[in-house]
PDB file of C-alpha atoms in Angstrom:
ATOM      1  CA  MET A   1      -1.120  49.070 -70.112  1.00  0.00           C
ATOM      2  CA  ILE A   2      -1.852  51.229 -67.051  1.00  0.00           C
ATOM      3  CA  LYS A   3      -5.586  51.397 -65.931  1.00  0.00           C
ATOM      4  CA  ARG A   4      -6.665  53.740 -63.277  1.00  0.00           C
ATOM      5  CA  SER A   5      -9.947  53.813 -61.442  1.00  0.00           C
ATOM      6  CA  PRO A   6     -12.300  56.706 -62.129  1.00  0.00           C
ATOM      7  CA  GLU A   7     -12.572  57.351 -58.321  1.00  0.00           C
ATOM      8  CA  ALA A   8      -9.060  58.238 -58.009  1.00  0.00           C
ATOM      9  CA  SER A   9      -9.455  60.706 -60.961  1.00  0.00           C
ATOM     10  CA  ALA A  10     -12.759  62.103 -59.360  1.00  0.00           C
ATOM     11  CA  SER A  11     -11.179  62.670 -56.003  1.00  0.00           C
ATOM     12  CA  ALA A  12      -8.280  64.395 -57.334  1.00  0.00           C
ATOM     13  CA  ALA A  13     -10.262  66.740 -59.345  1.00  0.00           C
ATOM     14  CA  GLN A  14     -12.356  67.624 -56.192  1.00  0.00           C
ATOM     15  CA  HIS A  15      -9.079  68.975 -54.817  1.00  0.00           C
ATOM     16  CA  THR A  16      -7.997  71.117 -57.657  1.00  0.00           C
ATOM     17  CA  THR A  17      -8.290  74.895 -58.135  1.00  0.00           C
ATOM     18  CA  ASN A  18      -7.516  77.003 -60.952  1.00  0.00           C
ATOM     19  CA  VAL A  19      -3.927  76.184 -61.778  1.00  0.00           C
ATOM     20  CA  ILE A  20      -1.929  78.959 -63.853  1.00  0.00           C
ATOM     21  CA  SER A  21       0.644  77.656 -66.238  1.00  0.00           C
ATOM     22  CA  GLU A  22       4.142  78.131 -65.494  1.00  0.00           C
ATOM     23  CA  LEU A  23       5.188  78.212 -69.215  1.00  0.00           C
ATOM     24  CA  ARG A  24       7.173  81.334 -69.957  1.00  0.00           C
ATOM     25  CA  GLN A  25       7.583  81.223 -73.936  1.00  0.00           C
ATOM     26  CA  TRP A  26       6.055  80.007 -77.148  1.00  0.00           C
ATOM     27  CA  PRO A  27       6.626  78.045 -79.119  1.00  0.00           C
ATOM     28  CA  VAL A  28       7.867  74.899 -77.147  1.00  0.00           C
ATOM     29  CA  GLN A  29       8.512  72.316 -79.759  1.00  0.00           C
ATOM     30  CA  ILE A  30      12.268  71.979 -80.466  1.00  0.00           C
ATOM     31  CA  LYS A  31      11.662  71.961 -84.193  1.00  0.00           C
ATOM     32  CA  LEU A  32       9.960  75.186 -83.865  1.00  0.00           C
ATOM     33  CA  MET A  33      12.141  76.998 -81.251  1.00  0.00           C
ATOM     34  CA  PRO A  34      14.226  79.929 -82.464  1.00  0.00           C
ATOM     35  CA  VAL A  35      18.021  79.262 -81.948  1.00  0.00           C
ATOM     36  CA  LYS A  36      18.637  82.672 -80.676  1.00  0.00           C
ATOM     37  CA  ALA A  37      16.039  84.562 -78.374  1.00  0.00           C
ATOM     38  CA  PRO A  38      16.049  86.943 -75.507  1.00  0.00           C
ATOM     39  CA  TYR A  39      14.110  84.599 -73.208  1.00  0.00           C
ATOM     40  CA  TYR A  40      17.190  82.144 -73.334  1.00  0.00           C
ATOM     41  CA  ASP A  41      19.512  84.680 -71.814  1.00  0.00           C
ATOM     42  CA  GLY A  42      20.409  83.583 -68.066  1.00  0.00           C
ATOM     43  CA  ALA A  43      17.744  80.957 -68.401  1.00  0.00           C
ATOM     44  CA  ASP A  44      17.461  77.512 -66.917  1.00  0.00           C
ATOM     45  CA  LEU A  45      16.539  75.179 -70.024  1.00  0.00           C
ATOM     46  CA  LEU A  46      14.050  72.323 -69.356  1.00  0.00           C
ATOM     47  CA  ILE A  47      14.419  69.779 -72.448  1.00  0.00           C
ATOM     48  CA  ALA A  48      11.278  67.402 -71.895  1.00  0.00           C
ATOM     49  CA  ALA A  49       9.881  64.597 -73.744  1.00  0.00           C
ATOM     50  CA  ASP A  50       6.256  65.229 -75.161  1.00  0.00           C
ATOM     51  CA  CYS A  51       4.786  62.402 -72.762  1.00  0.00           C
ATOM     52  CA  THR A  52       6.351  63.647 -69.618  1.00  0.00           C
ATOM     53  CA  ALA A  53       3.877  66.463 -68.920  1.00  0.00           C
ATOM     54  CA  TYR A  54       0.867  64.051 -69.350  1.00  0.00           C
ATOM     55  CA  ALA A  55       2.322  61.137 -67.453  1.00  0.00           C
ATOM     56  CA  TYR A  56       3.479  63.350 -64.382  1.00  0.00           C
ATOM     57  CA  ALA A  57       0.570  65.233 -62.867  1.00  0.00           C
ATOM     58  CA  ASN A  58       2.396  68.273 -61.329  1.00  0.00           C
ATOM     59  CA  PHE A  59       4.717  68.827 -64.169  1.00  0.00           C
ATOM     60  CA  HIS A  60       4.129  72.715 -64.347  1.00  0.00           C
ATOM     61  CA  ASP A  61       4.902  73.249 -60.527  1.00  0.00           C
ATOM     62  CA  ASP A  62       7.922  70.681 -60.336  1.00  0.00           C
ATOM     63  CA  PHE A  63       9.508  71.182 -63.831  1.00  0.00           C
ATOM     64  CA  ILE A  64       8.495  74.102 -65.859  1.00  0.00           C
ATOM     65  CA  ARG A  65       8.388  76.845 -63.191  1.00  0.00           C
ATOM     66  CA  ASP A  66      11.207  79.346 -63.675  1.00  0.00           C
ATOM     67  CA  LYS A  67      12.545  77.422 -66.790  1.00  0.00           C
ATOM     68  CA  ILE A  68      12.402  77.960 -70.497  1.00  0.00           C
ATOM     69  CA  THR A  69      10.735  74.813 -71.799  1.00  0.00           C
ATOM     70  CA  VAL A  70      11.448  72.913 -75.055  1.00  0.00           C
ATOM     71  CA  ILE A  71       9.676  69.700 -75.868  1.00  0.00           C
ATOM     72  CA  GLY A  72      10.076  66.923 -78.405  1.00  0.00           C
ATOM     73  CA  CYS A  73       9.574  63.225 -79.269  1.00  0.00           C
ATOM     74  CA  PRO A  74      12.444  61.563 -80.881  1.00  0.00           C
ATOM     75  CA  LYS A  75      10.350  58.510 -81.919  1.00  0.00           C
ATOM     76  CA  LEU A  76       7.450  60.851 -83.680  1.00  0.00           C
ATOM     77  CA  ASP A  77       9.898  63.707 -85.066  1.00  0.00           C
ATOM     78  CA  ASP A  78      12.146  62.645 -87.988  1.00  0.00           C
ATOM     79  CA  ILE A  79      14.880  65.014 -86.991  1.00  0.00           C
ATOM     80  CA  ASP A  80      18.160  65.196 -85.161  1.00  0.00           C
ATOM     81  CA  TYR A  81      17.636  67.338 -82.050  1.00  0.00           C
ATOM     82  CA  SER A  82      21.217  67.544 -81.113  1.00  0.00           C
ATOM     83  CA  GLU A  83      22.127  70.246 -83.864  1.00  0.00           C
ATOM     84  CA  LYS A  84      19.308  72.423 -82.800  1.00  0.00           C
ATOM     85  CA  LEU A  85      20.034  72.054 -79.112  1.00  0.00           C
ATOM     86  CA  THR A  86      23.815  72.577 -79.794  1.00  0.00           C
ATOM     87  CA  GLU A  87      23.017  76.034 -81.289  1.00  0.00           C
ATOM     88  CA  ILE A  88      20.575  76.981 -78.689  1.00  0.00           C
ATOM     89  CA  LEU A  89      23.271  76.314 -75.972  1.00  0.00           C
ATOM     90  CA  ARG A  90      26.175  77.789 -77.897  1.00  0.00           C
ATOM     91  CA  GLN A  91      24.471  81.119 -78.798  1.00  0.00           C
ATOM     92  CA  ASN A  92      22.910  81.917 -75.548  1.00  0.00           C
ATOM     93  CA  ASP A  93      23.629  82.316 -72.022  1.00  0.00           C
ATOM     94  CA  ILE A  94      21.916  79.106 -70.546  1.00  0.00           C
ATOM     95  CA  LYS A  95      22.641  78.773 -66.793  1.00  0.00           C
ATOM     96  CA  SER A  96      21.547  75.063 -66.572  1.00  0.00           C
ATOM     97  CA  VAL A  97      20.006  72.263 -68.461  1.00  0.00           C
ATOM     98  CA  HIS A  98      17.269  69.811 -66.777  1.00  0.00           C
ATOM     99  CA  ILE A  99      16.395  66.761 -69.164  1.00  0.00           C
ATOM    100  CA  VAL A 100      12.967  64.893 -68.174  1.00  0.00           C
ATOM    101  CA  ARG A 101      12.383  61.848 -69.881  1.00  0.00           C
ATOM    102  CA  MET A 102      10.164  58.855 -70.132  1.00  0.00           C
ATOM    103  CA  GLU A 103      11.468  55.456 -68.841  1.00  0.00           C
ATOM    104  CA  VAL A 104      10.434  54.069 -72.354  1.00  0.00           C
ATOM    105  CA  PRO A 105      13.554  53.217 -74.705  1.00  0.00           C
ATOM    106  CA  CYS A 106      12.350  55.674 -77.386  1.00  0.00           C
ATOM    107  CA  CYS A 107      13.045  58.449 -74.931  1.00  0.00           C
ATOM    108  CA  GLY A 108      16.725  57.789 -74.847  1.00  0.00           C
ATOM    109  CA  GLY A 109      17.125  59.557 -78.059  1.00  0.00           C
ATOM    110  CA  LEU A 110      16.073  62.748 -76.480  1.00  0.00           C
ATOM    111  CA  LEU A 111      18.643  62.182 -73.602  1.00  0.00           C
ATOM    112  CA  ASN A 112      21.431  61.472 -76.265  1.00  0.00           C
ATOM    113  CA  ALA A 113      20.593  64.490 -78.233  1.00  0.00           C
ATOM    114  CA  ALA A 114      20.934  66.550 -75.149  1.00  0.00           C
ATOM    115  CA  LYS A 115      24.177  65.162 -74.142  1.00  0.00           C
ATOM    116  CA  VAL A 116      25.604  65.570 -77.642  1.00  0.00           C
ATOM    117  CA  ALA A 117      24.466  69.156 -77.437  1.00  0.00           C
ATOM    118  CA  LEU A 118      25.964  69.696 -74.077  1.00  0.00           C
ATOM    119  CA  GLN A 119      29.398  68.307 -75.342  1.00  0.00           C
ATOM    120  CA  ASN A 120      29.421  70.188 -78.705  1.00  0.00           C
ATOM    121  CA  CYS A 121      28.315  73.466 -77.448  1.00  0.00           C
ATOM    122  CA  GLY A 122      31.861  74.575 -76.124  1.00  0.00           C
ATOM    123  CA  LYS A 123      30.512  75.474 -72.625  1.00  0.00           C
ATOM    124  CA  MET A 124      30.477  73.901 -69.351  1.00  0.00           C
ATOM    125  CA  ILE A 125      26.769  73.926 -68.393  1.00  0.00           C
ATOM    126  CA  PRO A 126      25.409  71.863 -65.517  1.00  0.00           C
ATOM    127  CA  TRP A 127      22.916  69.454 -66.236  1.00  0.00           C
ATOM    128  CA  GLN A 128      20.744  66.870 -64.654  1.00  0.00           C
ATOM    129  CA  VAL A 129      18.072  64.183 -65.747  1.00  0.00           C
ATOM    130  CA  THR A 130      14.732  63.289 -64.468  1.00  0.00           C
ATOM    131  CA  VAL A 131      13.170  59.995 -65.480  1.00  0.00           C
ATOM    132  CA  VAL A 132       9.417  59.560 -65.167  1.00  0.00           C
ATOM    133  CA  GLY A 133       7.547  55.950 -65.088  1.00  0.00           C
ATOM    134  CA  THR A 134       4.736  55.261 -67.246  1.00  0.00           C
ATOM    135  CA  ASP A 135       2.727  55.233 -63.963  1.00  0.00           C
ATOM    136  CA  GLY A 136       3.564  58.898 -63.476  1.00  0.00           C
ATOM    137  CA  THR A 137       5.996  58.336 -60.580  1.00  0.00           C
ATOM    138  CA  ILE A 138       9.681  59.722 -60.516  1.00  0.00           C
ATOM    139  CA  LEU A 139      12.155  56.951 -60.879  1.00  0.00           C
ATOM    140  CA  GLN A 140      15.365  58.957 -60.777  1.00  0.00           C
TER     141      GLN A 140
END
């Protein structure tokens, strides 16, 4: 379990201003996303585990900005994301894919689904992975 002091949160709050969301589309849940949509064309696609935006404080600026964002939790959602992700990649002009997952084992399912989709979409799409620690740090 991670426990943070209230002082750290309070001092961080003093330094914040109104922050504008970087989200460019709705919905964001993988299972609710359309397979084909105009906002995918020429887009960099962010595939993020649900928990990452809560664990990593600067998620919007560092990951969502200038990307189309899809999120999911392979532990809580009882579906195979790879089929939907494959069709999104196949039917649209996606420039790149960035997968952001937590360090916990259950997040491996999201990475595996993305890898399967990248292999099965019939295109060579550059991709990268970022792993977020449970303490909010970037591990890789």
